Coordinates of C-alpha atoms and ligand atoms in Angstrom, one line a residue:
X13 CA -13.5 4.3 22.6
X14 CA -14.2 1.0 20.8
X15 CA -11.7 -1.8 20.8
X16 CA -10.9 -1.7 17.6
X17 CA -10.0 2.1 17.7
X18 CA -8.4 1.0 21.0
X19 CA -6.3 -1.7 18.8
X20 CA -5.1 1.2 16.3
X21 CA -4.1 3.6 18.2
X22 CA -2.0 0.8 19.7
X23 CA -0.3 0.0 16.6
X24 CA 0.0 3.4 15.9
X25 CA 2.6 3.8 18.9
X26 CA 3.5 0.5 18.1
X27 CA 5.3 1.6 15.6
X28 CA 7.2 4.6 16.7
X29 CA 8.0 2.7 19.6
X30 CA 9.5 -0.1 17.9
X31 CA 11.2 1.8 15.3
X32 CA 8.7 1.2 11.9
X33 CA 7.4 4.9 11.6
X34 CA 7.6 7.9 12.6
X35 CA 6.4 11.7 11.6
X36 CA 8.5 13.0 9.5
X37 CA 10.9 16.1 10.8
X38 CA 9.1 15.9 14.1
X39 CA 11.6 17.3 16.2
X40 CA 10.3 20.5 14.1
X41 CA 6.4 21.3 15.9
X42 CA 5.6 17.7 16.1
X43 CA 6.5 17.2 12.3
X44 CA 5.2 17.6 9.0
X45 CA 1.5 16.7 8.5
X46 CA 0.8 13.6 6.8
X47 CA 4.0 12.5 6.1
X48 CA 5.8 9.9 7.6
X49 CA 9.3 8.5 8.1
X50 CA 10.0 4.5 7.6
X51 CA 12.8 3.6 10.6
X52 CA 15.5 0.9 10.6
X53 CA 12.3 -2.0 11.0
X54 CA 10.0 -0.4 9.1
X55 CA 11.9 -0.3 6.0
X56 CA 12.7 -3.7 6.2
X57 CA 8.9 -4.4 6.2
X58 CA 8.4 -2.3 3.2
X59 CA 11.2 -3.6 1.7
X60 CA 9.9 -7.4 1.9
X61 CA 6.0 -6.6 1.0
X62 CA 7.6 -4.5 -2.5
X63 CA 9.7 -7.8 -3.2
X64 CA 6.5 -9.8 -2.3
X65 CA 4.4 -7.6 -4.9
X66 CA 7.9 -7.1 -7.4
X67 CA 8.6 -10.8 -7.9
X68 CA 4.8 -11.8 -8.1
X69 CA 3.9 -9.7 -11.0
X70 CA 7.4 -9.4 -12.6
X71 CA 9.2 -12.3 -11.8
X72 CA 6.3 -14.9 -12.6
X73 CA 4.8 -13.2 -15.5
X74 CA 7.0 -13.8 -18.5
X75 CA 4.8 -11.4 -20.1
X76 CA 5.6 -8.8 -17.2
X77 CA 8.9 -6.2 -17.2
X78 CA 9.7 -3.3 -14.9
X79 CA 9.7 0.1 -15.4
X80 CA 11.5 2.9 -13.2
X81 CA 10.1 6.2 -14.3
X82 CA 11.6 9.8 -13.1
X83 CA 9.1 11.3 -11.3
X84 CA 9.3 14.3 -13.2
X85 CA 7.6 14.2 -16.3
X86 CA 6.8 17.0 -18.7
X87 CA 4.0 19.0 -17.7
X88 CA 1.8 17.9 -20.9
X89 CA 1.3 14.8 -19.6
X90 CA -0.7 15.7 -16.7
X91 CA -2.6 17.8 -18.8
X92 CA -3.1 14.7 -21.3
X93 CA -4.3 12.7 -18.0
X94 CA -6.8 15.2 -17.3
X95 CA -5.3 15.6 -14.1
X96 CA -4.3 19.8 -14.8
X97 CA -8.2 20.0 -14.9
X98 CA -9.4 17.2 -12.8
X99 CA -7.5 15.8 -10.3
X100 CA -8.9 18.2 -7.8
X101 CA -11.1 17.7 -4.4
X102 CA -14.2 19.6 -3.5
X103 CA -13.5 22.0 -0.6
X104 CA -15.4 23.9 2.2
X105 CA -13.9 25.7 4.9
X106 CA -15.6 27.0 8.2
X107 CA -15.2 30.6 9.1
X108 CA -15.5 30.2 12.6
X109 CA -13.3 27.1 13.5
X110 CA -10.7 27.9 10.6
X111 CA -11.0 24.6 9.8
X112 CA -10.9 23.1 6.1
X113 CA -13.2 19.6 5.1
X114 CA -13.7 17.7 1.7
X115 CA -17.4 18.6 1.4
X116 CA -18.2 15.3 -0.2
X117 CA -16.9 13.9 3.1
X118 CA -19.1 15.7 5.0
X119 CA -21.5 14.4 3.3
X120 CA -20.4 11.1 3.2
X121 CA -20.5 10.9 6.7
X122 CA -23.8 12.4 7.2
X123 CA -25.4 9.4 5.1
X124 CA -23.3 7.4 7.7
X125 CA -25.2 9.3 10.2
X126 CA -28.6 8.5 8.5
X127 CA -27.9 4.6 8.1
X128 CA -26.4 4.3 11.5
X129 CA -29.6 5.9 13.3
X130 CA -31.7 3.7 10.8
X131 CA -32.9 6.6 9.0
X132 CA -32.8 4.9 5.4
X133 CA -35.1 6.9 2.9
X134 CA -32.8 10.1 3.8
X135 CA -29.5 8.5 3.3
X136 CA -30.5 7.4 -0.3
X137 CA -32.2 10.4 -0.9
X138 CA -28.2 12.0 0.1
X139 CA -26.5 9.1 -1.8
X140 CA -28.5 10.1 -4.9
X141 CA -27.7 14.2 -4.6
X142 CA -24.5 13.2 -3.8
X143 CA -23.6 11.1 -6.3
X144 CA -25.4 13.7 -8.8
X145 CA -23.9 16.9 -7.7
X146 CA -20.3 15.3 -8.2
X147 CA -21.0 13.5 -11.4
X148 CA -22.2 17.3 -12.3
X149 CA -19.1 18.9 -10.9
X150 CA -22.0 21.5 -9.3
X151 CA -19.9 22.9 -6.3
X152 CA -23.0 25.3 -5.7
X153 CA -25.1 22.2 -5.2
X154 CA -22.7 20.3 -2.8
X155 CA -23.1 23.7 -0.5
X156 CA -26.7 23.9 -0.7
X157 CA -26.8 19.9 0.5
X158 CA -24.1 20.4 3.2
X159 CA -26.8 23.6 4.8
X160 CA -29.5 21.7 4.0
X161 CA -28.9 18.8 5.7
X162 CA -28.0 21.2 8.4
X163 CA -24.0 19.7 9.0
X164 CA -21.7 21.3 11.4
X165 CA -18.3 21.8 12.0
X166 CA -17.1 19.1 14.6
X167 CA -14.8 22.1 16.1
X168 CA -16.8 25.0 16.4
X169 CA -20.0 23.3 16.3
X170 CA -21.2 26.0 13.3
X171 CA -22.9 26.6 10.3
X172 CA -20.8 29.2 8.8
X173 CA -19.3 28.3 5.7
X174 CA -17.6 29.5 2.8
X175 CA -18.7 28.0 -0.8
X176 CA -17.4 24.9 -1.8
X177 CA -14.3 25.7 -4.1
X178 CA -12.4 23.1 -6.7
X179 CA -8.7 22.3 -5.0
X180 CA -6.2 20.8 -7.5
X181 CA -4.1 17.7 -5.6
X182 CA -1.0 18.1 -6.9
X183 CA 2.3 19.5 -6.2
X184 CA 4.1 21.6 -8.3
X185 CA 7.7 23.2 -8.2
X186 CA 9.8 25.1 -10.7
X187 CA 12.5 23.9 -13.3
X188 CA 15.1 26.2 -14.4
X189 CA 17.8 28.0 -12.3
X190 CA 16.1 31.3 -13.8
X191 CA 13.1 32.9 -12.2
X192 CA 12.6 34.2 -15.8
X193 CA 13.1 30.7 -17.4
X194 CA 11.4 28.7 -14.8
X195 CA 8.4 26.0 -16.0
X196 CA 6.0 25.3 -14.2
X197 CA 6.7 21.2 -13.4
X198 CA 4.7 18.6 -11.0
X199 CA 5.5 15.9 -8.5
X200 CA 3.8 13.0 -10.1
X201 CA 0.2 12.7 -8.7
X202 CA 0.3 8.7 -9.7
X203 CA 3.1 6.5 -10.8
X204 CA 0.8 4.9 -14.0
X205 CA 1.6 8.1 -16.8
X206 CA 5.4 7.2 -16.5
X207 CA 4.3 3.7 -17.5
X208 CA 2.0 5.2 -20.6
X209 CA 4.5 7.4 -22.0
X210 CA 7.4 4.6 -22.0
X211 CA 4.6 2.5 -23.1
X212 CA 6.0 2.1 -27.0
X213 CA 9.8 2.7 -25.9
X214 CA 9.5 -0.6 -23.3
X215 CA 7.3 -3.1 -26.3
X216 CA 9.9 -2.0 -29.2
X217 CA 13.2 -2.7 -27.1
X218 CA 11.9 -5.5 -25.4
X219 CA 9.6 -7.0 -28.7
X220 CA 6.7 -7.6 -26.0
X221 CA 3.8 -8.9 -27.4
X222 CA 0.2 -7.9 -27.2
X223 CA -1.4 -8.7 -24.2
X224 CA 2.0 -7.3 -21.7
X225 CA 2.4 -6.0 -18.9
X226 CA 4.9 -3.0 -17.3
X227 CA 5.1 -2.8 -13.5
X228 CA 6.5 0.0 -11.8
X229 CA 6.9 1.1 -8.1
X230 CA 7.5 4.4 -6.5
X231 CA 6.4 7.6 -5.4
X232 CA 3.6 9.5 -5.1
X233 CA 2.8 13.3 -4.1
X234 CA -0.8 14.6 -3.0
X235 CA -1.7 17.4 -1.6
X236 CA -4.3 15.7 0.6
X237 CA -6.9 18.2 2.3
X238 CA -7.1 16.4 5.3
X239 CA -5.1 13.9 6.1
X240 CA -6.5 11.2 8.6
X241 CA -5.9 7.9 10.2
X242 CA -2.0 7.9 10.1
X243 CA 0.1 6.5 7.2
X244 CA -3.7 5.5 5.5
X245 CA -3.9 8.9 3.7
X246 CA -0.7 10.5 3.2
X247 CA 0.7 13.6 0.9
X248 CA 4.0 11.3 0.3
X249 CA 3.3 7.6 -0.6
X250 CA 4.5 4.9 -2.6
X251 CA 2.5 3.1 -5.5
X252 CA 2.9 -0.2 -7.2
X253 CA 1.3 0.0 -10.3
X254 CA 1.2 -2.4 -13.2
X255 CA -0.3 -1.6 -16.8
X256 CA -1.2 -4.3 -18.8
X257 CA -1.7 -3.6 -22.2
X258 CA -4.8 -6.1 -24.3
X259 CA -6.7 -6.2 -27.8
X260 CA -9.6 -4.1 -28.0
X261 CA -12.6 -6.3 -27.0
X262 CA -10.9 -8.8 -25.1
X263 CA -10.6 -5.9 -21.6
X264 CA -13.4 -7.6 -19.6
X265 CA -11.9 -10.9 -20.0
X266 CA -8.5 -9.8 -18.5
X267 CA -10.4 -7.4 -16.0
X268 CA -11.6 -10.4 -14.2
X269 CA -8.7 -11.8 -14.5
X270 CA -6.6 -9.6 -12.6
X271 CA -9.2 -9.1 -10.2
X272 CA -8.9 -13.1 -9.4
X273 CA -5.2 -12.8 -9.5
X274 CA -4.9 -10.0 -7.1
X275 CA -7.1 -10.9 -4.7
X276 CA -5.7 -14.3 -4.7
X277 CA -2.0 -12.9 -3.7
X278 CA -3.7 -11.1 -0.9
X279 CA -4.6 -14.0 1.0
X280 CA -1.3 -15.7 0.3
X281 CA -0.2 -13.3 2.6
X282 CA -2.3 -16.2 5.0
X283 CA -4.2 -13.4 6.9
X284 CA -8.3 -13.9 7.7
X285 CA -10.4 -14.2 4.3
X286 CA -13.2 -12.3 6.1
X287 CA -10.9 -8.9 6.1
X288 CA -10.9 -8.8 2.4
X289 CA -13.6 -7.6 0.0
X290 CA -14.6 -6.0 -3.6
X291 CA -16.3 -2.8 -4.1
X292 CA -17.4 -2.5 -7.3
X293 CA -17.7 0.8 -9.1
X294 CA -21.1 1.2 -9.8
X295 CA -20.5 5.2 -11.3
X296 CA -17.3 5.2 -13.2
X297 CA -14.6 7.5 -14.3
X298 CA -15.1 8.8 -17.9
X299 CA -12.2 6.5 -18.9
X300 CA -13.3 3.7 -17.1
X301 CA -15.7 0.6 -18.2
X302 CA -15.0 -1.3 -15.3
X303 CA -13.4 -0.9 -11.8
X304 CA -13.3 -2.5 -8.6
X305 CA -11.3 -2.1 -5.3
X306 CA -9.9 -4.4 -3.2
X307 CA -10.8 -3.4 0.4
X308 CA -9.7 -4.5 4.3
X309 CA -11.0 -4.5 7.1
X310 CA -9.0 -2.0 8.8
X311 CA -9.6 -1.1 12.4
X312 CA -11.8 2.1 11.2
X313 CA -14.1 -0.1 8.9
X314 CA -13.2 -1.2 5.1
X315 CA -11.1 1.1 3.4
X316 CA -9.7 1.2 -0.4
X317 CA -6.2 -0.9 -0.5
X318 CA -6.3 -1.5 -4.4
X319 CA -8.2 -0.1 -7.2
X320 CA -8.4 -2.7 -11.0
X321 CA -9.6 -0.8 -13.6
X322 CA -10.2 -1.3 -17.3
X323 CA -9.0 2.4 -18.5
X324 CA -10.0 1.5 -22.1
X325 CA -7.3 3.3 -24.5
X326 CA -8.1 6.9 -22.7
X327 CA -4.8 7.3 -21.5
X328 CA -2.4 6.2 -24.5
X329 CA -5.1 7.9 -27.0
X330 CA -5.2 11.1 -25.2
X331 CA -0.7 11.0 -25.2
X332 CA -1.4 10.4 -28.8
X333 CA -3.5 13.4 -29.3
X334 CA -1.1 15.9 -26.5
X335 CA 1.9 14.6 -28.1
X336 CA 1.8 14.0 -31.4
X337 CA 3.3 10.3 -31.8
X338 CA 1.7 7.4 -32.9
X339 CA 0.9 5.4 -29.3
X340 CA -0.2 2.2 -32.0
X341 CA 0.7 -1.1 -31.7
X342 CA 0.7 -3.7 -34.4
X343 CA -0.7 -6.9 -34.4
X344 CA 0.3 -9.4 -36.4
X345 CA -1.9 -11.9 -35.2
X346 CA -4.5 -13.3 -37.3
X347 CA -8.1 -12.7 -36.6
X348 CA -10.7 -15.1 -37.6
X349 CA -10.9 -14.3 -40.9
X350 CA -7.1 -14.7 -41.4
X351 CA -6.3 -11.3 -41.8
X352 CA -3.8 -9.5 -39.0
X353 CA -5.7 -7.5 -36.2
X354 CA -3.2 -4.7 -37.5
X355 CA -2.5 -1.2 -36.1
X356 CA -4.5 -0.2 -32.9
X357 CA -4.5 1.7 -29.6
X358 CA -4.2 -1.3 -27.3
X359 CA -6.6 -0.9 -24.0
X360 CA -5.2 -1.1 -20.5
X361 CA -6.0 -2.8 -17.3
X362 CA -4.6 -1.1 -14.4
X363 CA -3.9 -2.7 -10.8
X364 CA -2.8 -0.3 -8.6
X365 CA -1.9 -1.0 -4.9
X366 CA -1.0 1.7 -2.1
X367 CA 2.3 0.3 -0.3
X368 CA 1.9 2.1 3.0
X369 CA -1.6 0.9 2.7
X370 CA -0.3 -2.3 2.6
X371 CA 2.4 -2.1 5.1
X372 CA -0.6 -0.4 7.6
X373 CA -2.9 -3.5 6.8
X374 CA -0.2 -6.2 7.6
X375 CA 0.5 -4.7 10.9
X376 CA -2.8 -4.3 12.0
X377 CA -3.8 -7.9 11.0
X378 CA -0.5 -9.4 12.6
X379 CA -0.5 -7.1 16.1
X380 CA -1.7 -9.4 19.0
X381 CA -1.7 -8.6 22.8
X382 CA -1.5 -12.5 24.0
X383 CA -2.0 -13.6 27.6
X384 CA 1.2 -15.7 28.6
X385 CA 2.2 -17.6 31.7
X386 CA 0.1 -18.7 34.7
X387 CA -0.7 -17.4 38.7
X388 CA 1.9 -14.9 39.2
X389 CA 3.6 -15.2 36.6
X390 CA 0.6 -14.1 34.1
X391 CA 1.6 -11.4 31.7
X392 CA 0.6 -10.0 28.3
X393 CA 3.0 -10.2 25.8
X394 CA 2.6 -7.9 22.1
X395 CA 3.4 -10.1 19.4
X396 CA 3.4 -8.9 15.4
X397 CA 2.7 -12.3 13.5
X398 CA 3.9 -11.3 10.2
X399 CA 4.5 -13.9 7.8
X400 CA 8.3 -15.3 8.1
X401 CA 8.9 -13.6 4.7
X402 CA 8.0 -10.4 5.8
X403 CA 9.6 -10.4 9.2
X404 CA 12.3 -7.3 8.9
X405 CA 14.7 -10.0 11.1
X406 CA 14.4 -13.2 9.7
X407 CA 16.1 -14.6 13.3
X408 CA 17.4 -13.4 15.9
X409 CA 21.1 -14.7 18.1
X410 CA 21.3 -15.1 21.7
X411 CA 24.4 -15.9 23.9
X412 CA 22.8 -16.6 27.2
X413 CA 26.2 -15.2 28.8
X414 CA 28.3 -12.1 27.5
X415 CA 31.7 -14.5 28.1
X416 CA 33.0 -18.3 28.1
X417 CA 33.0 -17.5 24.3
X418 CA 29.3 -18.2 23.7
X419 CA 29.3 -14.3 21.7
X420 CA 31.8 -15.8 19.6
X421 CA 29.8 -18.5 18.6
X422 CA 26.9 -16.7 17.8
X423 CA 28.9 -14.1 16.3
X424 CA 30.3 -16.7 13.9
X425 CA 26.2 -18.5 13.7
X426 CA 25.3 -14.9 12.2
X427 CA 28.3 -14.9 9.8
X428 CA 27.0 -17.9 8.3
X429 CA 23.2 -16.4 7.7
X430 CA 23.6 -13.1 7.3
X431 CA 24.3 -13.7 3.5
X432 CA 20.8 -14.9 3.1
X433 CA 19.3 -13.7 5.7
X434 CA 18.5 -10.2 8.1
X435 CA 20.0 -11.7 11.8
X436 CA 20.6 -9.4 14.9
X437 CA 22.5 -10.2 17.8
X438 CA 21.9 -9.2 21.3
X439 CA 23.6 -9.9 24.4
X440 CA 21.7 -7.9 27.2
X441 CA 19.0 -8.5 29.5
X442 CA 17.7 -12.0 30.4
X443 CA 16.6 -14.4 27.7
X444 CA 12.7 -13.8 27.8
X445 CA 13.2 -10.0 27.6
X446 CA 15.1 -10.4 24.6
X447 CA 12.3 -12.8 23.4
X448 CA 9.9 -10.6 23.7
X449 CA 11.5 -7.9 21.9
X450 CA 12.4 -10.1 19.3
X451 CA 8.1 -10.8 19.5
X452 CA 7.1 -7.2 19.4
X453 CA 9.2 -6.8 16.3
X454 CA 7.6 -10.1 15.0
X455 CA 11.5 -12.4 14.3
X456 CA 10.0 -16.0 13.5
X457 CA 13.4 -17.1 15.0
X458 CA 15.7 -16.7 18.4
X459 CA 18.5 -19.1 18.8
X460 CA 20.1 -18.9 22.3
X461 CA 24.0 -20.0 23.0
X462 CA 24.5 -21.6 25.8
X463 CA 27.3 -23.7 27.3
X464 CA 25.8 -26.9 26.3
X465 CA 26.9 -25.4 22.6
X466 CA 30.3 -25.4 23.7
X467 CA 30.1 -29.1 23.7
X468 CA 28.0 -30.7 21.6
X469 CA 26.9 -27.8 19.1
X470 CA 23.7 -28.0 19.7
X471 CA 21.2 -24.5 20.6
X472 CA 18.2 -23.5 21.6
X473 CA 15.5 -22.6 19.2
X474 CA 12.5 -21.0 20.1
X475 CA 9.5 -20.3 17.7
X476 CA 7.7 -17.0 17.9
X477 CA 4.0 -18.1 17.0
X478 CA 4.0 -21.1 19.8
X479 CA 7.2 -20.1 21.6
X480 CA 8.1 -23.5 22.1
X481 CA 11.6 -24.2 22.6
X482 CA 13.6 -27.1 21.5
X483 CA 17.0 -28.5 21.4
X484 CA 18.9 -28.9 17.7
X485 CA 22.4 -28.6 15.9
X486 CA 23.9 -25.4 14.9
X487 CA 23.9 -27.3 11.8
X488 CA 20.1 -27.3 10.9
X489 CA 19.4 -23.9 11.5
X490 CA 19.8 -23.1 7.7
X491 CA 17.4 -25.3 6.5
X492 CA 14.7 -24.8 9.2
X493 CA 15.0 -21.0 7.7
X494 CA 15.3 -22.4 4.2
X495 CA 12.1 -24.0 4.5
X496 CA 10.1 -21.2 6.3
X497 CA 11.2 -18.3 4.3
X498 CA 10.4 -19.3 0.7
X499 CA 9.5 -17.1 -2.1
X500 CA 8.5 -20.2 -4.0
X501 CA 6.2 -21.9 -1.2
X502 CA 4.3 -18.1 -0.9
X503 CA 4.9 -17.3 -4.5
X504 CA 3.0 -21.0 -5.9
X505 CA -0.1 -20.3 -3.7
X506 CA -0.9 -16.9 -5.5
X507 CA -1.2 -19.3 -9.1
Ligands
ATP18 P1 -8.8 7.3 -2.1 O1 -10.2 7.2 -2.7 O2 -8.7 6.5 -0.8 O3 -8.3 8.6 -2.1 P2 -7.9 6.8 -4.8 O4 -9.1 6.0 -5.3 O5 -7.7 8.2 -5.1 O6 -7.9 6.5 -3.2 P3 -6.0 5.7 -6.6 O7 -5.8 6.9 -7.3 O8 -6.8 4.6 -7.2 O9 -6.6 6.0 -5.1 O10 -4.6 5.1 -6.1 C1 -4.3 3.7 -6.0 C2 -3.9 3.3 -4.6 O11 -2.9 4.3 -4.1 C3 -5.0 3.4 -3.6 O12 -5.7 2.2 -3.6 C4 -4.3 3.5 -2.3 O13 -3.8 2.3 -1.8 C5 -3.1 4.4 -2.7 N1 -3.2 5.8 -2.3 C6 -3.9 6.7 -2.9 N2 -3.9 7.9 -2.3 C7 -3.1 7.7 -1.2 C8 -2.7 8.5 -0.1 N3 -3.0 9.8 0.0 N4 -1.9 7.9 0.9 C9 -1.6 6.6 0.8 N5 -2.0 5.8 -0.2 C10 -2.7 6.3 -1.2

């Protein structure tokens, strides 16, 4: 086992352990597959990173508003998407093991296979089929390359497979109390057609002018054939999406743009530069003209995080054509030969961001194992170095003693934070067990009571990064809090 796979299977049971996720209904057969439960830290966390993301591209883009779509939506708009015919994965099973694989995946990993064990010329050659037999939608061709490149199940260790069939991603239910009356409806597949359907409703109410944006968060449904490496590939997630809507012509100039700006509130998060990367689409969608996605270095290798893509005026054309309304916007604008731009389909640049992916990357960048302590007294202590605005507790309230009325004054330290900030209070166990829950849950802050408060007001603090501890008034905890958990000082570093 490598160290890095070593590493995430640690946070893995970090997190059950420690209350940030867990498998959801798992009492029931170990729980549902792929989908997973955010507990009492957890949601915090998630909480703090959509707030991070929320006031970013809302709150300091004037030309920004928010959006909460129902995630029901008529069925014609998935078939407007394309996602009724397209949003599908290719699929093989094996006969023998009973087991079902994406059969580009297969294949993917093969080429792995090939580059790994330096065997160049026959990944390309593989890339290339590949890359061909998708772009040609020929399932046939996908099973001939899977045979002839001679791939076996990982179970069963066989060759016996059925043909590659198309299987459709989304989730569907039924609307209507009737059998008889019931339609046919789907759990949104993506959180972006809410925005494009709203997209004239949100410029005419709010008079937004050409180029705007319209953010949204929420959730996502799909039916994900396999589902691997924990909350990375769920069928339940959450999306934070943001449309922004340009002049025809001007997309590649606010495609690089975004890029810049996105990556750029990344690394204000303050984790390691070297974790982040582009991968540019080379082959796009049909809508597409340009597209990149933001990738980290996960323990597993670089893995998608965010896609940016300039979806030209596909989607708000295509609602256009499925519905019947006008999607047009009119510019008033003068263009250089003073006449207004006029009516037009505006084009769209998309940034969309997976939250759990998010939430995974965060705690695999801030879990550390650290060795603490000297001789006898060495030990290892797991601390999650999330950034202080992030931290699900913000700080954390000791009385050294459960009597002499120290609980009393921490209980009355709390009442003055806990307007502004997440505390919790704990009186059991000795101090540096408590600390090094307080680590494991990644709390910037612990203040311990002691008697010495009693006289002079004064408490311990003790810093989670350094763990020093020092001496200060009750007094100044506010603004040593103030000062470390600031929107604006995150917030200015992203512009
Ligand atoms: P992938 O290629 O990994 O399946 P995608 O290209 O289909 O992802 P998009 O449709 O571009 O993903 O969705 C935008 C973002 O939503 C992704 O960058 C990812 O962070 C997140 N996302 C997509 N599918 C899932 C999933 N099944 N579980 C968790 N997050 C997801």
């Amino acid at each position: 086992m490598s160290e890095d796979i070593d590493i995430f299977k640690k946070v893995v049971s970090h997190c059950k352990e420690y209350g940030f996720v867990f498998t959801s209904s798992e009492i029931y057969d170990n729980g549902l597959g792929a989908v997973y439960d955010y507990g009492q830290n957890g949601v915090e966390l998630k909480n703090n990173l959509r707030q991070y993301w929320w006031k970013f591209m809302v709150q300091t883009h004037d030309n920004i508003v928010g959006l909460d779509a129902a995630i029901f939506m008529h069925p014609k708009t998935w078939k407007a998407s394309g996602h009724i015919d397209g949003f599908s994965d290719p699929m093989i099973d094996n006969k023998d093991s009973k087991k079902r694989y994406r059969a580009d995946n297969l294949l993917e990993d093969k080429i792995a296979k090939y580059q790994k064990d330096g065997k160049t010329n026959k990944a390309d050659e593989l890339q290339t089929a590949l890359d061909n037999s998708l772009l040609a939608n020929d399932l046939d061709q996908l099973k001939t390359l899977i045979e002839q490149h001679e791939i076996a199940c990982p179970f069963s260790g066989t060759r016996n497979w059925t043909d590659v069939r198309q299987f459709n991603l989304m989730f569907s239910t039924e609307m209507g109390a009737m059998a008889e009356d019931a339609d046919k409806i789907y759990l949104r597949p993506e959180t972006a057609q809410g925005i494009f359907v709203n997209f004239l409703n949100v410029q005419k109410s709010g008079r937004m002018k050409i180029p705007f944006g319209i953010a949204q968060t929420g959730k996502a449904f799909r039916n994900e054939i396999i589902a691997r490496q924990f909350i990375m590939r769920m069928r339940e997630f959450e999306q934070m999406e943001m449309q922004f809507f340009v002049r025809p012509g001007t997309q590649k100039q606010w495609f690089e743009y975004w890029k810049e700006a996105r990556i750029k509130w990344h690394l204000a998060l303050g984790f390691d530069k070297a974790s982040y990367r582009f991968h540019d689409h080379v082959k796009l969608a049909h809508y597409a003209d340009a597209a990149t996605d933001i990738e980290f270095d996960f323990p597993f290798g670089f893995k998608e995080v965010e896609g940016i893509h300039s979806r030209t005026d596909f989607d708000l054309k295509s609602h256009q054509e499925h519905s019947g309304k006008k999607m047009q916007y009119f510019d008033a604008d003068l263009d250089e030969n003073g006449k207004p731009f006029g009516n037009y389909i505006p084009y769209v640049i998309e940034t969309s961001i997976g939250l759990d992916r998010l939430f995974l990357y965060t705690l695999c960048a801030s879990y550390k194992e650290e060795e603490v302590g000297e001789g006898d007294k060495k030990d290892t202590r797991v601390v999650l170095s999330l950034p202080p605005i992030l931290a699900p507790y913000k700080v954390a309230i000791f009385p050294l003693t459960k009597k002499d009325g120290l609980p009393e004054v921490a209980r009355k330290i709390i009442d003055d934070l806990k307007f502004d900030y997440n505390c919790f209070y704990e009186e059991k166990d000795a101090i540096g067990k408590r600390y090094r829950r307080q680590d494991a849950l990644g709390t910037p802050f612990c203040i311990t009571v002691d008697h010495e408060s009693l006289e002079n007001q004064t408490v311990t603090i003790r810093y989670r990064d350094s763990m020093l501890q020092e001496r200060i008034p009750i007094s100044s905890i506010k603004s040593i809090l103030d000062d470390a958990i600031n929107w604006k000082k995150i917030l200015t570093q992203t512009v």
